Short mmCIF file of C-alpha atoms in Angstrom, two decimals:
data_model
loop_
_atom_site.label_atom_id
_atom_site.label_comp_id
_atom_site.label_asym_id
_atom_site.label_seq_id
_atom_site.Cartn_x
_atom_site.Cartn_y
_atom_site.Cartn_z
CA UNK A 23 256.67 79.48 -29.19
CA UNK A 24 254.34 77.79 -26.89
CA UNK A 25 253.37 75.01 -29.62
CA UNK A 26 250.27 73.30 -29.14
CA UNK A 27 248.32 73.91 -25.61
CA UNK A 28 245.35 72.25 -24.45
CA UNK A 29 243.09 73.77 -22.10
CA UNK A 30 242.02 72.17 -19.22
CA UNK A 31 244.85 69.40 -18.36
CA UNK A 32 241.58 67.91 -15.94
CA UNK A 33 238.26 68.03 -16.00
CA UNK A 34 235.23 65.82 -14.28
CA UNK A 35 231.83 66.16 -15.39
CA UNK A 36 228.71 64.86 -14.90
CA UNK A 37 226.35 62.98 -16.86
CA UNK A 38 224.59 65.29 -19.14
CA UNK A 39 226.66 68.51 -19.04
CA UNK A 40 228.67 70.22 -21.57
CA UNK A 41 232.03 71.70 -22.12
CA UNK A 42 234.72 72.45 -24.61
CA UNK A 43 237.93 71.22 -24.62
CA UNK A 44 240.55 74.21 -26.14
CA UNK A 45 243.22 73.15 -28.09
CA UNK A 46 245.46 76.15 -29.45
CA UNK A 47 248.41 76.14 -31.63
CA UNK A 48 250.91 79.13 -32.96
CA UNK A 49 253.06 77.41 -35.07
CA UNK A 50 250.77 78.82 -38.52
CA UNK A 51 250.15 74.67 -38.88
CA UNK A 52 246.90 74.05 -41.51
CA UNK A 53 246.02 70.57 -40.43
CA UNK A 54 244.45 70.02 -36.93
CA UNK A 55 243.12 66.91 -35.60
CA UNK A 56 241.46 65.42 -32.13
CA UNK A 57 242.46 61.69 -30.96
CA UNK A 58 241.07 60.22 -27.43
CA UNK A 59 242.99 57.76 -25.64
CA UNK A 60 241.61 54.82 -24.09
CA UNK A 61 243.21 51.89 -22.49
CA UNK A 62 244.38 49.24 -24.84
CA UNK A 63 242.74 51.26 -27.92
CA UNK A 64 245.56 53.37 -29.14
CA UNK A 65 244.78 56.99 -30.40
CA UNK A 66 241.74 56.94 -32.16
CA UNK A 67 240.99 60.35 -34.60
CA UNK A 68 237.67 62.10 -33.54
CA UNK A 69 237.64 64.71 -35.76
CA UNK A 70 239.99 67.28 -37.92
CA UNK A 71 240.44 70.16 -39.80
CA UNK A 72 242.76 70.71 -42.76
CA UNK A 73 242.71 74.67 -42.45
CA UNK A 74 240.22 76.86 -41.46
CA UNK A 75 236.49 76.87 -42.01
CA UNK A 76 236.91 73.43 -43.09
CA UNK A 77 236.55 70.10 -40.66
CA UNK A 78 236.06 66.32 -41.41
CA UNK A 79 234.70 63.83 -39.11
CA UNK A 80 237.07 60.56 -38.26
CA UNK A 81 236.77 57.61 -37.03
CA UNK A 82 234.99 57.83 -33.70
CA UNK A 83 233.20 61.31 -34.06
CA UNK A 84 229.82 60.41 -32.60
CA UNK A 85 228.88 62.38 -29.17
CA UNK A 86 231.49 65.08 -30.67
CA UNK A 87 231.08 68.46 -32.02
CA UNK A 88 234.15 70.77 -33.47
CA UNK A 89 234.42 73.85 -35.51
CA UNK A 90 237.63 75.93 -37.37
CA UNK A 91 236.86 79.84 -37.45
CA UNK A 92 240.73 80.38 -37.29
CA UNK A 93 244.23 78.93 -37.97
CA UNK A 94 244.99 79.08 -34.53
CA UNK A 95 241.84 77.40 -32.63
CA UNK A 96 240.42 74.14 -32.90
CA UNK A 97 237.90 73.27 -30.18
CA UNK A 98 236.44 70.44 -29.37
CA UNK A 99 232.47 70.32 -27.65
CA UNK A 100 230.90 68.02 -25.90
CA UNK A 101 226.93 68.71 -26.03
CA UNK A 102 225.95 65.96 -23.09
CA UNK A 103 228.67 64.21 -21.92
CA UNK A 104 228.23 60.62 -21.41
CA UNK A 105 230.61 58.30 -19.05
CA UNK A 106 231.56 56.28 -22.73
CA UNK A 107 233.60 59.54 -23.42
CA UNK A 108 235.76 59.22 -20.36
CA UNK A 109 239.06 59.54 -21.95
CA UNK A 110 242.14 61.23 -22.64
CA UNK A 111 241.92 63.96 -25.55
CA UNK A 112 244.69 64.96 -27.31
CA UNK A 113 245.34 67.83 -30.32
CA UNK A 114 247.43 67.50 -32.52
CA UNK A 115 248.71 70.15 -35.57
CA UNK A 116 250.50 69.16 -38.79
CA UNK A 117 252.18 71.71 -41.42
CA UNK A 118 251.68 70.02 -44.95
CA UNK A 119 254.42 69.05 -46.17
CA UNK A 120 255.77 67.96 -43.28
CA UNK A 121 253.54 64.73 -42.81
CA UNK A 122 254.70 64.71 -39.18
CA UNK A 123 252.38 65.90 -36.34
CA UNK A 124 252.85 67.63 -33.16
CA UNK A 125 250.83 66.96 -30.07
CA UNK A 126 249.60 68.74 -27.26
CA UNK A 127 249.61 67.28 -23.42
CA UNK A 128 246.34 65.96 -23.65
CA UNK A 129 242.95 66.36 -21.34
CA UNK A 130 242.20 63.86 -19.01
CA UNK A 131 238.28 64.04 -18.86
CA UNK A 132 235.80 61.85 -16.16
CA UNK A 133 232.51 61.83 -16.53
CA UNK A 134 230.45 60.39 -14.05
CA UNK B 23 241.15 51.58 -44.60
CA UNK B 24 243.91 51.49 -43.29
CA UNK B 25 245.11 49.46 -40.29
CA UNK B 26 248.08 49.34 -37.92
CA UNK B 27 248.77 46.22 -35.87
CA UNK B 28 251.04 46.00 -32.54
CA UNK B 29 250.77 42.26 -31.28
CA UNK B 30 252.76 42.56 -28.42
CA UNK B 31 250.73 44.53 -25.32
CA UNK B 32 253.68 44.66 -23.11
CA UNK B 33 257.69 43.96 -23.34
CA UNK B 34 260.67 44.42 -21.40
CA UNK B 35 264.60 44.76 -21.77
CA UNK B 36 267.52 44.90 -19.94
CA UNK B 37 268.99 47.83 -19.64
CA UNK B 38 271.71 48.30 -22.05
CA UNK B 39 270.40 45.82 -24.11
CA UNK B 40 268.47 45.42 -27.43
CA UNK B 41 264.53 45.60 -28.04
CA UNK B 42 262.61 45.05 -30.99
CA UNK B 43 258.89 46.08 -31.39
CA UNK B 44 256.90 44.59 -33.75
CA UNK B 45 254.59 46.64 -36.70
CA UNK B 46 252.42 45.22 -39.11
CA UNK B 47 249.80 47.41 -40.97
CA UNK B 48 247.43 47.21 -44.10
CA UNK B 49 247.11 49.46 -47.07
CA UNK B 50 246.26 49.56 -50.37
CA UNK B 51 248.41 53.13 -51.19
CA UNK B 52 251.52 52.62 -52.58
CA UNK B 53 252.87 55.97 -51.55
CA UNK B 54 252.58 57.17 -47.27
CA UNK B 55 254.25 57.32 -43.97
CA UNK B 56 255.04 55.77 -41.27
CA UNK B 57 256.16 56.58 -37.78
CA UNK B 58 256.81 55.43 -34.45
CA UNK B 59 255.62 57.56 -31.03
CA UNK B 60 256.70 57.13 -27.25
CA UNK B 61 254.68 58.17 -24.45
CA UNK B 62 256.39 57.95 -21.40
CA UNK B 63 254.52 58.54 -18.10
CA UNK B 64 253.93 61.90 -18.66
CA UNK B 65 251.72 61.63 -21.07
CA UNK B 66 253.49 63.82 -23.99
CA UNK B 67 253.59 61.98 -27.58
CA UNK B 68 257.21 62.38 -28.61
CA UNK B 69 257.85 61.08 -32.73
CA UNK B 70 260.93 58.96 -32.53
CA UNK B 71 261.24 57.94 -36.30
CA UNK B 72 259.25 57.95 -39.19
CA UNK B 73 260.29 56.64 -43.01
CA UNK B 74 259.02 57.37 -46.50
CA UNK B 75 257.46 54.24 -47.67
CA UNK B 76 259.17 55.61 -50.95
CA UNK B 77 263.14 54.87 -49.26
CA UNK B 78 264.31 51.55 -49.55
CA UNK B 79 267.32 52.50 -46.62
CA UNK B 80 265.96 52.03 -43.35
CA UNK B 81 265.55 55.59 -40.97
CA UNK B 82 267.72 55.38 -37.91
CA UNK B 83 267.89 58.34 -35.10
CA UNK B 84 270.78 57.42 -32.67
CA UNK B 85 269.60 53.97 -30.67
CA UNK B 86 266.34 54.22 -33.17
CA UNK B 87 266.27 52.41 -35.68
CA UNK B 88 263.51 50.65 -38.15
CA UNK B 89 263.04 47.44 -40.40
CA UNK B 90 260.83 48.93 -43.25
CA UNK B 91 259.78 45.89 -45.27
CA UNK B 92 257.27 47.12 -47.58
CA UNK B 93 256.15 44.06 -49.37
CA UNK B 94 255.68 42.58 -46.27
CA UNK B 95 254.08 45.58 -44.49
CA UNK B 96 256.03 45.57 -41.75
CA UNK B 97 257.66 48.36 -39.75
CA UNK B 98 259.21 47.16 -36.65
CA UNK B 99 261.37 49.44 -33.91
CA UNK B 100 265.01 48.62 -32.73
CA UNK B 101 266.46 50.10 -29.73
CA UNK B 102 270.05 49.68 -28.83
CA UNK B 103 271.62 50.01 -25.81
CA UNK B 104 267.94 50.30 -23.76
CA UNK B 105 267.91 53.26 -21.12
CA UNK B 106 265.90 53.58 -18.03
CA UNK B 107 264.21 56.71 -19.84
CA UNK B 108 263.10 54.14 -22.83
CA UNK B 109 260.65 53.10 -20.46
CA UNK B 110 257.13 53.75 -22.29
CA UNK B 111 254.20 53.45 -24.69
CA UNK B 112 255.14 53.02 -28.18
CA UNK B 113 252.59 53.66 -30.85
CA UNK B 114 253.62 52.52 -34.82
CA UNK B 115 251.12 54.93 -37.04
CA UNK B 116 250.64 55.34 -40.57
CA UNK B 117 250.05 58.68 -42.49
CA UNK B 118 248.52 58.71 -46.29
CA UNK B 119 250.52 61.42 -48.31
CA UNK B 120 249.29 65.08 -48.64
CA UNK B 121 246.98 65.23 -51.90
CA UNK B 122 245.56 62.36 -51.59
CA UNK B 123 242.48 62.39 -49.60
CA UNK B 124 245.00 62.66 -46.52
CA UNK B 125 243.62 62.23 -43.18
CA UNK B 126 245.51 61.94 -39.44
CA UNK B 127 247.63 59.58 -37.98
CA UNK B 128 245.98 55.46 -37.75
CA UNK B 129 247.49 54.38 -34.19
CA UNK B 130 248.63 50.70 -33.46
CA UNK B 131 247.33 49.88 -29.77
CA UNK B 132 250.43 50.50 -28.57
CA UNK B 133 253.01 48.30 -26.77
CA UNK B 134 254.26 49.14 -23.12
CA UNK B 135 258.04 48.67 -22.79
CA UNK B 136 259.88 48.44 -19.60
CA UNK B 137 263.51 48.73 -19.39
CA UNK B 138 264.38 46.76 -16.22
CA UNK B 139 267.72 47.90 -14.20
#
């Protein structure tokens, strides 16, 4: 079992383009979530998913688009990136009755 | 909403020694979770503990081990017998219970620990 992967491990980007960051899991997990990292912030939650076709926005989702057309995929778009999203991204799964989550080894994104 | 406070940034321990990290958060919910992550340098978020706010005993995982006083809302992070490899982020986060409206993980700001040879 490969767990949860994230897709690319580094990216830079300019000002104004877009890309989407993969995040795919094959542990059959119904809850799926996006954090970003920043220095002295903690993990803050973007956006999730608590199974497929359905997503919720959290705390910092502005700037962020995601959809859930399977179990397995939960990707995460950036329409015009902006330097304010330079950041680490990282996915995370949880099976329900578990409470616990499992993380994948984050993005590190620049955007200059 | 709920909130998760670390207030210290940065600590450090001899090794072989004893560490305590400090949790305080805020909620309303009688019922939820809490745990505690390390990220070492490699980025990775590795769960060390977590406890049922429902359990009065205390979780402990080998050197882990937690002071869960509810009334209080505190949740702080003993390790025992500090190793080099303890060296890290630690994140205290809270979890609302399945059913309830649940929604991820609320992150402390972390504390950076350094176990010092």
């Amino acid at each position: 079992n490969a767990g949860v992967t994230q897709t690319p491990k580094f990216q830079v980007l300019k000002t104004g383009q877009s890309m989407t960051l993969q995040c795919a899991q094959d542990m059959n997990h119904e809850y799926m979530s996006w954090y970003r990292q920043d220095p002295g912030m903690g993990l803050r939650l973007i956006h999730y998913s608590v199974g497929a076709g359905i997503t919720d926005q959290g705390e910092v989702p502005n700037g962020y688009n995601v959809s859930r057309s399977t179990t397995e995929d939960f990707p995460l778009r950036l329409l015009s990136a902006a330097p304010s999203q330079t950041s680490v991204y990282f996915c995370a799964t949880q099976r329900g009755s578990y409470n616990e989550q499992f993380f994948g080894p984050g993005t590190r994104l620049t955007v200059l | 909403a709920q909130t998760v406070t670390q207030s210290q940034p940065e600590m450090s321990v001899q090794e072989a020694e004893t560490v305590t990290l400090s949790c305080t958060y805020d909620t309303s919910e009688n019922n939820y979770y809490l745990f505690w992550y390390k990220q070492p340098p490699s980025r990775q978020m590795i769960l060390v503990i977590r406890q049922e706010a429902y359990k009065q005993q205390n979780a402990t995982e080998n050197r882990f081990s937690v002071n869960f006083q509810k009334a209080a809302k505190s949740f702080s992070l003993k390790i025992s017998d500090s190793q080099l490899g303890d060296t890290a982020m630690y994140f205290c986060a809270f979890m609302k219970p399945q059913g309830t409206g649940n929604t991820p993980l609320v992150f402390g700001k972390g504390t950076r620990l350094s176990v010092i040879a």
